[in-house]
Tab-separated table of C-alpha atoms in Angstrom:
chain	number	residue	atom	x	y	z
F	13	MET	CA	-17.274	1.081	-14.763
F	14	ASP	CA	-15.840	2.083	-18.359
F	15	ASN	CA	-12.989	0.649	-20.396
F	16	LEU	CA	-10.425	3.542	-19.237
F	17	ALA	CA	-11.333	2.972	-15.946
F	18	ILE	CA	-10.449	-0.225	-15.674
F	19	ALA	CA	-7.189	-0.429	-18.206
F	20	ARG	CA	-6.167	2.314	-15.583
F	21	VAL	CA	-6.060	-0.702	-12.662
F	22	LEU	CA	-4.246	-3.041	-14.817
F	23	LYS	CA	-1.622	-0.427	-15.956
F	24	GLU	CA	-1.049	0.375	-12.042
F	25	ILE	CA	-0.761	-3.317	-11.752
F	26	ALA	CA	1.946	-3.393	-14.096
F	27	ASP	CA	3.430	-0.513	-12.960
F	28	LEU	CA	3.727	-1.878	-9.281
F	29	LEU	CA	4.862	-4.868	-10.808
F	30	GLU	CA	7.935	-3.132	-12.274
F	31	ILE	CA	9.081	-1.510	-9.259
F	32	LYS	CA	8.958	-5.122	-7.619
F	33	ASP	CA	11.233	-6.440	-10.389
F	34	GLU	CA	8.603	-9.289	-11.082
F	35	ASN	CA	8.815	-11.500	-14.242
F	36	PRO	CA	8.521	-9.110	-17.154
F	37	PHE	CA	6.206	-11.278	-19.199
F	38	LYS	CA	3.805	-10.907	-16.337
F	39	ILE	CA	4.234	-7.041	-16.357
F	40	ARG	CA	3.713	-7.118	-20.406
F	41	ALA	CA	0.553	-9.108	-19.893
F	42	TYR	CA	-0.836	-6.174	-17.746
F	43	ARG	CA	0.442	-3.583	-19.774
F	44	THR	CA	-0.892	-5.457	-23.348
F	45	ALA	CA	-4.419	-5.975	-21.365
F	46	ALA	CA	-4.705	-2.233	-20.729
F	47	GLU	CA	-3.764	-1.338	-23.928
F	48	THR	CA	-6.562	-3.690	-25.266
F	49	LEU	CA	-9.466	-1.999	-23.198
F	50	VAL	CA	-7.883	1.357	-24.243
F	51	HIS	CA	-8.952	0.439	-27.849
F	52	GLU	CA	-11.907	-1.575	-27.369
F	53	ALA	CA	-15.285	-0.109	-28.860
F	54	GLU	CA	-17.594	-2.520	-26.806
F	55	PRO	CA	-18.097	-1.622	-22.762
F	56	VAL	CA	-16.003	-4.531	-21.466
F	57	ALA	CA	-18.110	-4.350	-18.102
F	58	GLY	CA	-21.115	-5.389	-20.137
F	59	LEU	CA	-19.227	-8.455	-22.069
F	60	THR	CA	-19.660	-11.875	-20.540
F	61	PRO	CA	-16.819	-14.016	-19.206
F	62	ALA	CA	-16.347	-15.719	-22.193
F	63	GLU	CA	-16.678	-12.697	-24.453
F	64	ARG	CA	-13.832	-11.250	-21.971
F	65	LEU	CA	-11.506	-14.207	-22.503
F	66	ALA	CA	-11.759	-13.795	-26.101
F	67	LEU	CA	-10.444	-10.397	-26.183
F	68	PRO	CA	-6.807	-9.991	-27.429
F	69	GLY	CA	-4.521	-10.529	-24.817
F	70	ILE	CA	-6.996	-11.394	-22.286
F	71	GLY	CA	-5.808	-14.738	-20.468
F	72	LYS	CA	-8.278	-17.000	-17.893
F	73	ASP	CA	-6.609	-14.993	-15.293
F	74	LEU	CA	-6.993	-11.458	-16.269
F	75	ALA	CA	-10.624	-12.171	-17.228
F	76	ALA	CA	-11.211	-13.152	-14.091
F	77	LYS	CA	-9.633	-10.224	-12.255
F	78	ILE	CA	-11.742	-7.910	-14.965
F	79	GLY	CA	-14.572	-9.774	-13.525
F	80	GLU	CA	-13.510	-9.266	-10.119
F	81	LEU	CA	-13.523	-5.292	-10.612
F	82	VAL	CA	-16.495	-5.209	-12.428
F	83	GLN	CA	-18.301	-6.895	-9.843
F	84	THR	CA	-16.949	-5.341	-6.514
F	85	GLY	CA	-15.347	-2.219	-7.808
F	86	SER	CA	-11.652	-3.658	-7.014
F	87	ILE	CA	-9.083	-6.400	-7.741
F	88	ARG	CA	-7.865	-7.963	-4.096
F	89	TYR	CA	-4.501	-8.322	-5.854
F	90	HIS	CA	-4.085	-4.672	-6.693
F	91	GLN	CA	-4.965	-3.952	-3.069
F	92	GLU	CA	-2.426	-6.188	-2.238
F	93	LEU	CA	0.559	-4.512	-4.260
F	94	LEU	CA	-0.682	-1.003	-2.843
F	95	GLN	CA	-0.423	-2.134	0.707
F	96	GLU	CA	3.604	-3.175	-0.177
F	97	PHE	CA	4.184	0.650	-1.034
F	98	PRO	CA	3.336	3.938	0.534
F	99	PRO	CA	0.062	5.326	-1.023
F	100	THR	CA	1.623	8.235	-2.712
F	101	ILE	CA	3.822	6.115	-4.696
F	102	LEU	CA	1.109	6.131	-7.460
F	103	ASP	CA	1.534	10.055	-7.662
F	104	LEU	CA	5.406	9.467	-8.942
F	105	LEU	CA	4.330	6.950	-11.569
F	106	ARG	CA	1.643	9.514	-12.606
F	107	LEU	CA	4.635	11.865	-13.703
F	108	GLN	CA	5.120	12.388	-17.299
F	109	GLY	CA	8.460	10.736	-18.379
F	110	VAL	CA	9.004	9.010	-15.191
F	111	GLY	CA	8.352	5.526	-15.460
F	112	PRO	CA	8.283	2.467	-13.229
F	113	LYS	CA	12.113	1.703	-13.158
F	114	THR	CA	12.985	5.571	-12.231
F	115	VAL	CA	10.808	5.280	-9.591
F	116	ALA	CA	11.780	1.971	-7.989
F	117	ARG	CA	15.088	3.628	-7.980
F	118	LEU	CA	14.094	6.725	-6.519
F	119	TYR	CA	12.302	4.842	-3.827
F	120	LYS	CA	14.921	2.123	-3.096
F	121	GLU	CA	18.023	4.321	-3.281
F	122	ILE	CA	17.331	7.559	-2.112
F	123	GLY	CA	14.021	6.684	-0.431
F	124	VAL	CA	11.734	8.948	-2.237
F	125	ARG	CA	8.351	8.540	-1.545
F	126	THR	CA	6.039	11.722	-2.481
F	127	LEU	CA	6.606	14.310	-5.107
F	128	GLU	CA	7.703	16.782	-2.326
F	129	GLU	CA	10.587	14.166	-1.623
F	130	LEU	CA	11.250	13.928	-5.154
F	131	GLU	CA	11.793	17.584	-6.023
F	132	ARG	CA	13.768	18.088	-2.792
F	133	ALA	CA	15.870	15.547	-3.793
F	134	ALA	CA	16.386	16.701	-7.242
F	135	ARG	CA	17.244	19.969	-6.234
F	136	ASP	CA	19.616	19.290	-3.939
F	137	GLY	CA	21.582	17.149	-6.495
F	138	ARG	CA	20.813	13.540	-4.951
F	139	VAL	CA	19.022	12.626	-8.357
F	140	ARG	CA	21.780	13.707	-10.396
F	141	ARG	CA	24.249	11.691	-8.129
F	142	MET	CA	22.710	8.351	-8.695
F	143	PRO	CA	24.238	6.041	-11.305
F	144	GLY	CA	23.172	6.232	-14.613
F	145	MET	CA	20.713	9.643	-13.886
F	146	GLY	CA	22.899	12.792	-14.362
F	147	MET	CA	21.819	16.398	-14.979
F	148	LYS	CA	19.815	15.530	-17.482
F	149	LYS	CA	17.273	13.033	-16.317
F	150	GLU	CA	17.420	15.472	-13.092
F	151	SER	CA	16.262	18.394	-15.440
F	152	LEU	CA	13.614	16.136	-16.991
F	153	ILE	CA	11.922	15.259	-13.187
F	154	LEU	CA	11.890	18.983	-12.707
F	155	LYS	CA	10.202	19.697	-15.551
F	156	ALA	CA	7.443	16.715	-15.104
F	157	LEU	CA	6.846	18.098	-11.873
F	158	ASP	CA	6.425	21.717	-12.840
F	159	GLN	CA	3.824	20.081	-15.593
F	160	HIS	CA	2.086	18.165	-12.625
F	161	ARG	CA	1.559	21.727	-10.885
F	162	ARG	CA	-0.160	23.059	-14.074
F	163	TYR	CA	-1.875	20.625	-15.499
F	164	GLY	CA	-2.349	17.872	-12.462
F	165	SER	CA	-1.481	13.928	-13.147
F	166	GLY	CA	-1.397	12.357	-16.466
F	167	GLY	CA	-1.119	8.919	-15.961
F	168	LEU	CA	-2.062	6.331	-19.119
F	169	PHE	CA	-3.981	9.158	-20.610
F	170	GLY	CA	-1.437	12.016	-19.839
F	171	GLY	CA	-2.639	13.333	-23.502
F	172	VAL	CA	-5.921	14.911	-22.025
F	173	HIS	CA	-4.528	18.303	-20.755
F	174	GLU	CA	-2.782	18.600	-23.921
F	175	LEU	CA	-5.582	17.394	-26.393
F	176	ALA	CA	-7.771	20.055	-24.394
F	177	ALA	CA	-5.097	22.898	-25.940
F	178	THR	CA	-5.308	21.471	-28.989
F	179	LEU	CA	-9.069	21.962	-29.420
F	180	ASP	CA	-8.794	25.497	-28.303
F	181	VAL	CA	-8.416	26.703	-31.848
F	182	GLU	CA	-8.680	30.420	-32.774
F	183	LEU	CA	-11.066	30.154	-35.840
F	184	ARG	CA	-11.580	33.424	-36.024
F	185	GLU	CA	-8.410	34.631	-37.558
F	186	ALA	CA	-8.300	35.840	-40.975
F	187	GLY	CA	-6.641	33.360	-43.375
F	188	PRO	CA	-7.301	30.292	-45.830
F	189	PRO	CA	-9.727	27.653	-44.277
F	190	LEU	CA	-7.864	25.535	-42.018
F	191	VAL	CA	-8.098	21.608	-42.424
F	192	ALA	CA	-11.040	19.625	-41.525
F	193	VAL	CA	-12.126	16.223	-40.841
F	194	ALA	CA	-14.267	16.291	-43.907
F	195	ASP	CA	-10.977	16.859	-45.860
F	196	ILE	CA	-9.195	13.589	-45.265
F	197	ARG	CA	-10.192	11.605	-47.742
F	198	GLY	CA	-7.262	8.358	-46.953
F	199	ASP	CA	-6.111	7.004	-43.492
F	200	VAL	CA	-2.453	6.050	-43.997
F	201	HIS	CA	-1.173	4.234	-40.676
F	202	SER	CA	-3.196	1.331	-39.306
F	203	HIS	CA	-2.822	-2.001	-38.268
F	204	THR	CA	-4.489	-5.554	-38.191
F	205	THR	CA	-4.591	-8.939	-36.705
F	206	ARG	CA	-1.499	-9.858	-38.739
F	207	THR	CA	0.544	-8.030	-36.134
F	208	ASP	CA	-0.845	-6.128	-32.892
F	209	GLY	CA	-4.102	-4.844	-34.539
F	210	ARG	CA	-7.571	-6.457	-33.103
F	211	ASP	CA	-9.320	-6.576	-36.493
F	212	THR	CA	-8.799	-8.080	-40.147
F	213	ILE	CA	-7.786	-6.082	-43.260
F	214	GLU	CA	-11.345	-6.387	-44.826
F	215	ALA	CA	-12.792	-5.483	-41.166
F	216	MET	CA	-10.584	-2.083	-41.282
F	217	ALA	CA	-11.118	-1.607	-44.984
F	218	ARG	CA	-15.165	-1.634	-44.796
F	219	ALA	CA	-14.894	0.551	-41.572
F	220	ALA	CA	-12.387	3.049	-43.021
F	221	GLN	CA	-15.279	3.316	-46.329
F	222	ALA	CA	-18.305	3.274	-44.042
F	223	ALA	CA	-16.506	6.103	-41.974
F	224	GLY	CA	-16.556	7.962	-45.856
F	225	LEU	CA	-12.714	7.776	-46.521
F	226	SER	CA	-11.890	6.745	-50.007
F	227	TYR	CA	-8.359	4.964	-49.138
F	228	LEU	CA	-6.782	2.880	-46.184
F	229	ALA	CA	-2.827	2.399	-46.135
F	230	VAL	CA	-2.561	-1.218	-44.172
F	231	THR	CA	0.799	-0.455	-42.494
F	232	ASP	CA	1.499	-3.439	-40.313
F	233	HIS	CA	4.772	-3.717	-37.843
F	234	SER	CA	8.202	-4.802	-39.446
F	235	GLN	CA	10.052	-7.566	-37.145
F	236	SER	CA	11.578	-5.760	-34.632
F	237	LEU	CA	8.527	-5.512	-32.533
F	238	ALA	CA	8.483	-9.254	-31.840
F	239	MET	CA	5.760	-8.614	-29.358
F	240	ALA	CA	3.695	-7.248	-32.031
F	241	ASN	CA	4.199	-10.376	-34.165
F	242	GLY	CA	6.190	-7.921	-36.695
F	243	LEU	CA	7.149	-9.126	-40.104
F	244	ASP	CA	10.627	-9.802	-41.582
F	245	GLU	CA	10.899	-9.604	-45.116
F	246	ALA	CA	8.878	-12.661	-46.471
F	247	GLY	CA	6.382	-12.257	-44.187
F	248	ALA	CA	5.907	-8.127	-45.460
F	249	LEU	CA	5.482	-9.597	-48.659
F	250	GLU	CA	3.068	-12.156	-48.099
F	251	HIS	CA	0.701	-9.526	-46.267
F	252	VAL	CA	0.896	-7.353	-49.034
F	253	ARG	CA	-0.315	-10.272	-51.289
F	254	ALA	CA	-3.324	-10.826	-48.745
F	255	ILE	CA	-4.105	-6.937	-48.791
F	256	ARG	CA	-3.969	-6.740	-52.404
F	257	GLU	CA	-6.713	-9.701	-52.548
F	258	VAL	CA	-8.778	-7.859	-50.123
F	259	GLY	CA	-8.397	-4.755	-52.064
F	260	ALA	CA	-9.822	-6.602	-55.448
F	261	ARG	CA	-12.950	-7.441	-53.551
F	262	LEU	CA	-13.634	-3.757	-52.699
F	263	GLU	CA	-15.848	-1.312	-55.035
F	264	GLY	CA	-14.993	2.285	-54.555
F	265	PHE	CA	-12.768	1.890	-52.354
F	266	THR	CA	-8.639	1.213	-52.491
F	267	LEU	CA	-6.579	-0.740	-50.203
F	268	LEU	CA	-2.874	0.517	-50.198
F	269	ALA	CA	-0.100	-2.166	-48.748
F	270	GLY	CA	2.215	-0.719	-46.931
F	271	ILE	CA	4.488	-1.113	-43.522
F	272	GLU	CA	5.775	0.736	-40.336
F	273	CYS	CA	9.231	-0.151	-40.810
F	274	ASP	CA	11.314	0.299	-37.875
F	275	ILE	CA	14.371	2.459	-38.449
F	276	ARG	CA	17.367	0.769	-36.931
F	277	PRO	CA	19.817	2.461	-33.915
F	278	ASP	CA	22.181	3.101	-37.046
F	279	GLY	CA	19.643	4.605	-39.129
F	280	ARG	CA	19.300	1.678	-41.308
F	281	MET	CA	15.888	0.466	-42.029
F	282	GLU	CA	14.691	-2.972	-40.499
F	283	LEU	CA	13.630	-4.266	-44.098
F	284	ALA	CA	15.772	-4.354	-47.456
F	285	ASP	CA	15.219	-2.114	-50.240
F	286	ASP	CA	14.352	-4.533	-52.680
F	287	CYS	CA	11.126	-5.642	-49.991
F	288	LEU	CA	10.492	-2.068	-49.381
F	289	ALA	CA	10.576	-0.841	-52.854
F	290	GLN	CA	7.383	-3.430	-53.582
F	291	LEU	CA	5.185	-1.664	-50.952
F	292	ASP	CA	2.686	1.247	-51.994
F	293	ILE	CA	4.233	3.472	-48.904
F	294	VAL	CA	6.248	3.059	-46.162
F	295	ASN	CA	5.987	4.466	-42.350
F	296	ALA	CA	9.236	4.432	-41.110
F	297	SER	CA	9.280	5.152	-37.238
F	298	ILE	CA	11.553	4.376	-34.167
F	299	HIS	CA	10.192	2.264	-31.174
F	300	SER	CA	13.439	1.566	-29.148
F	301	GLY	CA	16.488	3.449	-28.405
F	302	PHE	CA	15.386	6.562	-27.206
F	303	ALA	CA	17.975	7.202	-24.976
F	304	GLN	CA	20.269	8.044	-27.662
F	305	ASP	CA	22.271	11.654	-27.663
F	306	ALA	CA	21.367	14.538	-29.637
F	307	ALA	CA	23.703	14.036	-32.718
F	308	ARG	CA	23.066	10.292	-33.222
F	309	MET	CA	19.573	10.368	-33.273
F	310	THR	CA	19.599	13.467	-35.492
F	311	ASP	CA	22.009	11.235	-37.633
F	312	ARG	CA	19.517	8.134	-37.426
F	313	LEU	CA	16.666	9.995	-38.972
F	314	LEU	CA	18.919	11.745	-41.657
F	315	ARG	CA	19.987	8.231	-42.649
F	316	ALA	CA	16.299	7.215	-42.444
F	317	ILE	CA	15.404	10.008	-44.619
F	318	ALA	CA	18.149	8.961	-47.123
F	319	CYS	CA	16.714	5.477	-47.896
F	320	PRO	CA	14.879	5.921	-51.166
F	321	TRP	CA	11.947	3.725	-50.487
F	322	VAL	CA	10.778	5.735	-47.136
F	323	ASP	CA	7.981	7.774	-47.729
F	324	VAL	CA	6.830	9.303	-44.503
F	325	LEU	CA	8.355	9.326	-41.045
F	326	ALA	CA	5.780	8.420	-38.525
F	327	HIS	CA	5.297	9.811	-34.949
F	328	PRO	CA	8.642	11.572	-35.816
F	329	LEU	CA	9.097	12.819	-32.132
F	330	GLY	CA	8.921	9.484	-30.370
F	331	ARG	CA	7.201	11.126	-27.526
F	332	ARG	CA	4.046	8.954	-25.368
F	333	LEU	CA	2.208	11.890	-23.571
F	334	GLY	CA	2.495	10.611	-19.873
F	335	LYS	CA	5.282	8.167	-20.254
F	336	ARG	CA	8.212	9.339	-22.736
F	337	ASP	CA	9.360	12.774	-23.642
F	338	SER	CA	10.195	13.639	-27.310
F	339	HIS	CA	13.837	12.776	-28.229
F	340	GLN	CA	16.435	15.055	-28.630
F	341	ALA	CA	17.214	15.279	-32.350
F	342	ASP	CA	17.898	18.695	-34.378
F	343	MET	CA	14.482	18.579	-35.837
F	344	PRO	CA	14.770	21.823	-37.796
F	345	ALA	CA	17.749	19.521	-39.925
F	346	VAL	CA	15.798	16.477	-40.083
F	347	PHE	CA	12.758	18.947	-41.504
F	348	ALA	CA	15.092	20.418	-44.095
F	349	ALA	CA	16.517	16.783	-44.899
F	350	ALA	CA	12.801	15.622	-45.312
F	351	ALA	CA	11.851	18.529	-47.267
F	352	ALA	CA	14.510	17.869	-49.981
F	353	ALA	CA	14.394	14.054	-50.376
F	354	GLY	CA	10.408	14.404	-50.525
F	355	VAL	CA	9.630	12.814	-47.525
F	356	ALA	CA	6.174	13.359	-45.514
F	357	MET	CA	5.618	14.021	-41.841
F	358	GLU	CA	2.943	12.282	-39.710
F	359	ILE	CA	0.773	13.817	-37.364
F	360	ASN	CA	-0.161	10.707	-35.179
F	361	ALA	CA	-3.529	10.693	-34.143
F	362	GLN	CA	-3.240	8.708	-31.440
F	363	ILE	CA	-4.401	10.164	-27.721
F	364	GLU	CA	-1.342	9.103	-26.213
F	365	ARG	CA	1.149	10.705	-28.878
F	366	LEU	CA	-0.249	13.865	-31.003
F	367	ASP	CA	3.066	13.461	-32.628
F	368	LEU	CA	4.232	15.900	-34.294
F	369	ASP	CA	2.696	18.141	-32.083
F	370	GLU	CA	1.462	21.974	-33.335
F	371	ASP	CA	4.641	23.575	-33.198
F	372	HIS	CA	6.771	21.005	-34.806
F	373	ALA	CA	3.915	20.511	-37.157
F	374	ARG	CA	3.961	24.342	-38.188
F	375	GLN	CA	7.870	24.359	-38.432
F	376	ALA	CA	7.697	21.072	-40.434
F	377	ARG	CA	5.299	22.913	-43.205
F	378	ASP	CA	7.213	26.025	-42.834
F	379	ALA	CA	9.944	24.200	-44.048
F	380	GLY	CA	8.330	22.834	-47.048
F	381	VAL	CA	7.685	19.257	-45.812
F	382	ARG	CA	4.175	17.882	-46.318
F	383	ILE	CA	1.894	16.118	-43.633
F	384	THR	CA	0.230	13.127	-43.465
F	385	ILE	CA	-2.643	13.141	-40.622
F	386	SER	CA	-3.356	8.955	-39.503
F	387	SER	CA	-4.986	7.342	-36.763
F	388	ASP	CA	-2.291	4.500	-36.049
F	389	ALA	CA	-5.667	2.812	-35.681
F	390	HIS	CA	-5.020	-1.063	-34.245
F	391	SER	CA	-8.911	-1.381	-34.599
F	392	VAL	CA	-11.760	-0.421	-36.467
F	393	HIS	CA	-12.932	1.735	-33.394
F	394	GLY	CA	-9.600	3.542	-33.381
F	395	LEU	CA	-10.200	4.615	-37.207
F	396	THR	CA	-12.079	7.662	-35.468
F	397	ALA	CA	-8.916	8.990	-33.725
F	398	LEU	CA	-8.335	10.676	-37.158
F	399	ARG	CA	-10.004	13.625	-35.658
F	400	TRP	CA	-7.494	14.220	-33.075
F	401	GLY	CA	-4.874	14.517	-35.272
F	402	VAL	CA	-6.860	17.109	-37.397
F	403	ALA	CA	-7.436	19.170	-34.469
F	404	VAL	CA	-3.471	19.118	-33.746
F	405	ALA	CA	-3.318	20.369	-37.677
F	406	ARG	CA	-5.475	23.073	-36.997
F	407	ARG	CA	-3.660	24.342	-34.242
F	408	ALA	CA	-0.631	24.204	-36.074
F	409	ARG	CA	-2.628	26.260	-38.951
F	410	LEU	CA	-2.238	23.831	-41.761
F	411	THR	CA	-4.440	24.145	-44.321
F	412	PRO	CA	-6.116	21.091	-46.862
F	413	ALA	CA	-3.173	21.830	-49.006
F	414	ASP	CA	-0.426	20.978	-46.785
F	415	VAL	CA	-1.882	17.542	-45.668
F	416	LEU	CA	-1.442	14.887	-48.449
F	417	ASN	CA	-4.163	12.619	-47.736
F	418	THR	CA	-6.610	15.383	-48.117
F	419	GLN	CA	-5.932	14.279	-52.154
F	420	SER	CA	-7.411	11.492	-53.951
F	421	VAL	CA	-5.579	7.917	-53.757
F	422	ARG	CA	-3.900	8.860	-57.411
F	423	GLU	CA	-2.913	12.012	-56.247
F	424	PHE	CA	-1.659	10.825	-52.687
F	425	THR	CA	0.388	7.993	-54.834
F	426	ALA	CA	1.617	10.283	-56.860
F	427	ALA	CA	2.976	12.682	-54.439
F	428	LEU	CA	4.891	9.913	-52.213
F	429	ARG	CA	8.917	10.329	-52.679
F	430	ARG	CA	9.040	7.008	-54.021
F	431	HIS	CA	7.045	8.275	-57.017
F	432	ARG	CA	8.639	11.856	-57.050
F	433	HIS	CA	12.012	10.999	-58.339
């Protein structure tokens, strides 16, 4: 049994617990464990019980359940939870953008148990009449149902279908050479054990160097991601010193000390300017507040771009394939502002993000925005995701000249917004 199969069962347990409105800490434990297994390079089925227990986010109970799944092919607790609901409830959970809380309401309030019942409820107006739903949610559900008919269920790994389309690149067309994996000289979005990563600064650096890169930006999370042990100003600057100490020991390889700084709902950066100014690179991103309407989300991104220390907007659309659709910001306006300010846009190579997607990446390039392709790696194994970001860029017809991190580290840093004015 491979890691993805085990992770899928743990995620289903988390989803079922959320439908039951169980303890959020318990739900989070199962989700964290599922994410750990998705990013774990070693086959967990082959680990000893002690080795499983040593994995990040895997406690004694979860290690035992993983062992039970490996040995017997199922987890009794999972089977007991499934008995509490119609078997078709899992089909609802696998719809893109329809999370466990929505499934719970649909099931409990209007008796929806199947995809067919959900479509009838959406088409006859019962979904929009539910408090807090409305026409927008109804429209998103109908879109998810249509996508399900075309592609099948996505579940935890809903990006697979889109990835397959991304890899279908028309290489025979005339024009300049498209960007290739070999063109990428640095990875400029990564995480370490200081926040929610699984490997140390040095391990990440040496793995990136072994993969043929010449630089890596360590960009751990800012403080709002408490579950990721995010950094405040003092913690960020302490981390910068640690990154630079490791970097000084490396030969022929450069570590950039950065951060992935959250954009607050009002558009302000979570960390103060005098802190951000001391970093080598700032990736600004949104991890919460996705329900804002188009005007507020657009203003939020424009205000972030106006901060003089923001260099890159990371995963700018905020989507999670199989889980959350893109927000509704006016992206042409965001691209125009980014181009004027010298702020780059990221193609995040995580399989569940692929954000920017190919259409938006092309629009950004055409608006004059420079692009970064980053792994958002949370482990040394995660660095291999760069190839998926490159596949998106090729589908968008991007050349090496369109991508900032095809340049040497000196050229890359000189091209960042903080050094352009």
